[in-house]
mmCIF file of C-alpha atoms in Angstrom:
data_model
loop_
_atom_site.group_PDB
_atom_site.id
_atom_site.type_symbol
_atom_site.label_atom_id
_atom_site.label_comp_id
_atom_site.label_asym_id
_atom_site.label_seq_id
_atom_site.Cartn_x
_atom_site.Cartn_y
_atom_site.Cartn_z
ATOM 1 C CA MET A 751 23.023 -3.407 18.569
ATOM 2 C CA SER A 752 19.237 -1.981 16.993
ATOM 3 C CA LYS A 753 18.769 -4.148 14.832
ATOM 4 C CA ALA A 754 19.221 -7.722 17.376
ATOM 5 C CA ILE A 755 16.432 -5.451 19.577
ATOM 6 C CA LEU A 756 14.449 -4.945 16.726
ATOM 7 C CA GLU A 757 14.267 -8.917 15.780
ATOM 8 C CA SER A 758 14.242 -10.197 19.247
ATOM 9 C CA ILE A 759 10.796 -7.684 20.389
ATOM 10 C CA GLU A 760 9.298 -9.517 17.012
ATOM 11 C CA ASN A 761 10.062 -12.854 17.391
ATOM 12 C CA ARG A 762 8.783 -12.108 21.449
ATOM 13 C CA LEU A 763 5.679 -10.610 19.540
ATOM 14 C CA SER A 764 5.449 -12.843 16.618
ATOM 15 C CA GLU A 765 4.841 -15.805 19.871
ATOM 16 C CA ILE A 766 1.389 -14.400 20.242
ATOM 17 C CA SER A 767 -0.940 -16.457 18.043
ATOM 18 C CA GLU A 768 -3.525 -13.404 18.188
ATOM 19 C CA LEU A 769 -1.248 -11.123 16.337
ATOM 20 C CA LYS A 770 -1.576 -12.287 12.796
ATOM 21 C CA TYR A 771 1.399 -9.018 10.821
ATOM 22 C CA VAL A 772 4.136 -8.902 12.940
ATOM 23 C CA ASP A 773 7.237 -5.901 11.541
ATOM 24 C CA GLU A 774 9.560 -3.723 12.164
ATOM 25 C CA ASP A 775 7.387 -0.394 11.595
ATOM 26 C CA TRP A 776 8.513 1.137 8.330
ATOM 27 C CA GLY A 777 5.679 2.556 7.622
ATOM 28 C CA GLN A 778 2.709 -0.021 6.339
ATOM 29 C CA LEU A 779 0.212 2.638 8.247
ATOM 30 C CA ASP A 780 1.060 5.482 6.117
ATOM 31 C CA ASN A 781 -0.861 6.833 3.744
ATOM 32 C CA TYR A 782 -1.735 3.521 2.517
ATOM 33 C CA SER A 783 -5.510 3.729 3.398
ATOM 34 C CA PRO A 784 -7.810 2.069 3.025
ATOM 35 C CA ASN A 785 -5.809 -0.972 1.958
ATOM 36 C CA PRO A 786 -2.190 -0.947 4.361
ATOM 37 C CA PRO A 787 -0.355 -3.305 3.586
ATOM 38 C CA THR A 788 -0.853 -5.512 6.567
ATOM 39 C CA LYS A 789 -3.385 -8.262 8.287
ATOM 40 C CA PHE A 790 -5.497 -7.397 10.716
ATOM 41 C CA PRO A 791 -4.992 -7.787 14.136
ATOM 42 C CA PHE A 792 -0.811 -5.794 13.578
ATOM 43 C CA GLY A 793 2.783 -5.078 15.792
ATOM 44 C CA LEU A 794 4.959 -2.507 14.241
ATOM 45 C CA ILE A 795 8.206 -2.294 15.857
ATOM 46 C CA ASP A 796 9.979 0.569 15.950
ATOM 47 C CA LEU A 797 12.902 1.896 17.736
ATOM 48 C CA THR A 798 11.717 5.914 17.847
ATOM 49 C CA ASN A 799 14.540 7.051 20.082
ATOM 50 C CA ILE A 800 17.623 6.026 21.345
ATOM 51 C CA SER A 801 20.143 8.755 23.012
ATOM 52 C CA TYR A 802 23.754 8.035 24.848
ATOM 53 C CA SER A 803 25.840 9.123 26.916
ATOM 54 C CA ASN A 804 29.973 8.051 27.096
ATOM 55 C CA ILE A 805 31.459 6.464 29.413
ATOM 56 C CA GLY A 806 34.746 6.386 28.161
ATOM 57 C CA ILE A 807 37.147 4.444 26.847
ATOM 58 C CA ASP A 808 38.768 0.811 25.896
ATOM 59 C CA ARG A 809 41.024 -0.351 23.399
ATOM 60 C CA THR A 810 40.388 -3.959 23.634
ATOM 61 C CA LEU A 811 36.842 -3.871 21.966
ATOM 62 C CA THR A 812 35.630 -1.511 18.458
ATOM 63 C CA PRO A 813 35.565 1.628 18.459
ATOM 64 C CA ALA A 814 37.225 2.237 21.964
ATOM 65 C CA ASN A 815 35.066 4.801 23.080
ATOM 66 C CA ARG A 816 31.995 2.855 25.282
ATOM 67 C CA GLN A 817 28.167 4.399 25.853
ATOM 68 C CA ASN A 818 25.874 3.496 27.395
ATOM 69 C CA ALA A 819 22.333 4.505 26.030
ATOM 70 C CA THR A 820 18.488 4.737 27.097
ATOM 71 C CA GLY A 821 15.800 4.263 24.268
ATOM 72 C CA THR A 822 12.292 4.531 23.327
ATOM 73 C CA ILE A 823 10.395 1.592 21.689
ATOM 74 C CA THR A 824 7.429 2.121 19.959
ATOM 75 C CA VAL A 825 4.855 -1.034 20.490
ATOM 76 C CA THR A 826 1.463 0.107 17.312
ATOM 77 C CA ILE A 827 -1.307 -2.969 17.832
ATOM 78 C CA GLY A 828 -3.932 -1.948 15.418
ATOM 79 C CA ASN A 829 -7.694 -3.727 13.681
ATOM 80 C CA ILE A 830 -10.134 -3.213 12.142
ATOM 81 C CA LYS A 831 -12.861 -1.851 14.028
ATOM 82 C CA ILE A 832 -16.002 -3.494 12.144
ATOM 83 C CA THR A 833 -18.575 -3.586 15.325
ATOM 84 C CA ASN A 834 -19.811 -1.447 17.712
ATOM 85 C CA SER A 835 -19.230 -2.033 21.521
ATOM 86 C CA SER A 836 -22.586 -0.735 22.173
ATOM 87 C CA ALA A 837 -23.903 -1.708 25.526
ATOM 88 C CA ARG A 838 -26.626 -2.667 23.767
ATOM 89 C CA ALA A 839 -24.952 -5.267 20.609
ATOM 90 C CA PRO A 840 -24.708 -8.908 20.618
ATOM 91 C CA GLN A 841 -22.419 -9.879 23.381
ATOM 92 C CA GLY A 842 -20.179 -11.742 20.890
ATOM 93 C CA GLN A 843 -19.958 -8.225 18.877
ATOM 94 C CA LYS A 844 -18.982 -6.698 21.771
ATOM 95 C CA ASN A 845 -16.184 -8.850 22.079
ATOM 96 C CA ASN A 846 -14.779 -8.650 18.665
ATOM 97 C CA ALA A 847 -15.386 -4.684 19.252
ATOM 98 C CA TRP A 848 -13.256 -4.691 22.845
ATOM 99 C CA ALA A 849 -10.457 -7.317 21.187
ATOM 100 C CA ILE A 850 -7.642 -4.815 20.589
ATOM 101 C CA TRP A 851 -7.848 -4.066 24.318
ATOM 102 C CA ASP A 852 -7.481 -8.084 24.981
ATOM 103 C CA LEU A 853 -4.054 -7.953 22.142
ATOM 104 C CA ILE A 854 -2.624 -5.341 24.529
ATOM 105 C CA GLU A 855 -2.804 -6.210 27.939
ATOM 106 C CA LEU A 856 -1.058 -10.291 25.899
ATOM 107 C CA VAL A 857 1.472 -7.471 24.226
ATOM 108 C CA HIS A 858 2.203 -6.271 27.391
ATOM 109 C CA ALA A 859 2.398 -9.574 29.266
ATOM 110 C CA LYS A 860 5.064 -10.492 26.570
ATOM 111 C CA LEU A 861 7.041 -7.012 26.743
ATOM 112 C CA HIS A 862 6.895 -5.868 30.021
ATOM 113 C CA GLY A 863 9.917 -6.660 32.122
ATOM 114 C CA TRP A 864 11.422 -8.792 29.159
ATOM 115 C CA HIS A 865 15.575 -8.017 27.981
ATOM 116 C CA PRO A 866 15.619 -8.698 24.090
ATOM 117 C CA THR A 867 19.413 -8.852 24.057
ATOM 118 C CA ASN A 868 22.175 -9.549 27.093
ATOM 119 C CA LEU A 869 23.565 -5.667 26.778
ATOM 120 C CA ALA A 870 20.243 -4.366 27.119
ATOM 121 C CA GLY A 871 18.248 -3.921 30.539
ATOM 122 C CA ALA A 872 14.834 -4.339 30.899
ATOM 123 C CA LEU A 873 11.972 -2.997 28.249
ATOM 124 C CA ILE A 874 9.072 -1.352 31.357
ATOM 125 C CA ARG A 875 6.459 0.601 29.592
ATOM 126 C CA THR A 876 6.103 3.996 29.530
ATOM 127 C CA GLY A 877 2.656 5.212 27.633
ATOM 128 C CA GLN A 878 -0.586 3.880 25.392
ATOM 129 C CA GLN A 879 -1.445 6.555 23.019
ATOM 130 C CA ARG A 880 -5.042 6.094 20.902
ATOM 131 C CA VAL A 881 -4.007 7.169 17.652
ATOM 132 C CA ILE A 882 -7.679 8.773 15.789
ATOM 133 C CA ARG A 883 -7.519 7.505 11.972
ATOM 134 C CA ASP A 884 -10.318 7.332 9.944
ATOM 135 C CA ASP A 885 -10.379 5.300 7.791
ATOM 136 C CA GLY A 886 -11.847 2.215 10.412
ATOM 137 C CA ILE A 887 -8.494 0.683 12.112
ATOM 138 C CA GLN A 888 -8.633 0.808 16.282
ATOM 139 C CA GLU A 889 -5.091 2.327 16.352
ATOM 140 C CA TYR A 890 -2.886 2.182 20.221
ATOM 141 C CA ARG A 891 1.066 3.366 20.390
ATOM 142 C CA ILE A 892 2.689 1.447 23.444
ATOM 143 C CA THR A 893 6.272 2.947 24.355
ATOM 144 C CA TYR A 894 9.068 1.491 26.530
ATOM 145 C CA SER A 895 11.627 2.515 27.850
ATOM 146 C CA ILE A 896 14.949 0.339 28.001
ATOM 147 C CA GLY A 897 18.565 0.749 28.982
ATOM 148 C CA LEU A 898 22.182 -0.895 27.028
ATOM 149 C CA THR A 899 24.795 -0.889 28.496
ATOM 150 C CA ASN A 900 28.464 -0.446 26.753
ATOM 151 C CA VAL A 901 27.877 -0.072 23.333
#
């Protein structure tokens, strides 16, 4: 189930042509500074937390013990910020500097309210957090909740 969800989200985000790299987050941003193994801008996907509750037994299925689940999907959006967004910067430079916000909106439009598999509920955005870095990569983590039935 987890693999199907991650693959479905990866395929969905791959439809955003502005993202040059979309993959499962396997640590591409960890200890690779200044050259992480990604292209920019990127989207990284991870199923960061799942909680299960038992709902009974269905002896026609394997495993017979059935569960519902709620989980957290984290989508990390990042880009190299090589231009500033100062009020006195040239407009083209400012547009490039603000590009990550457009990416965040594109990702949100693709994922919020969408069902990645037939056993999954809709992805619902629950949070957004900036990651402070010292290598020029602008990074934001957007979290979505998801419900799964009869797994």
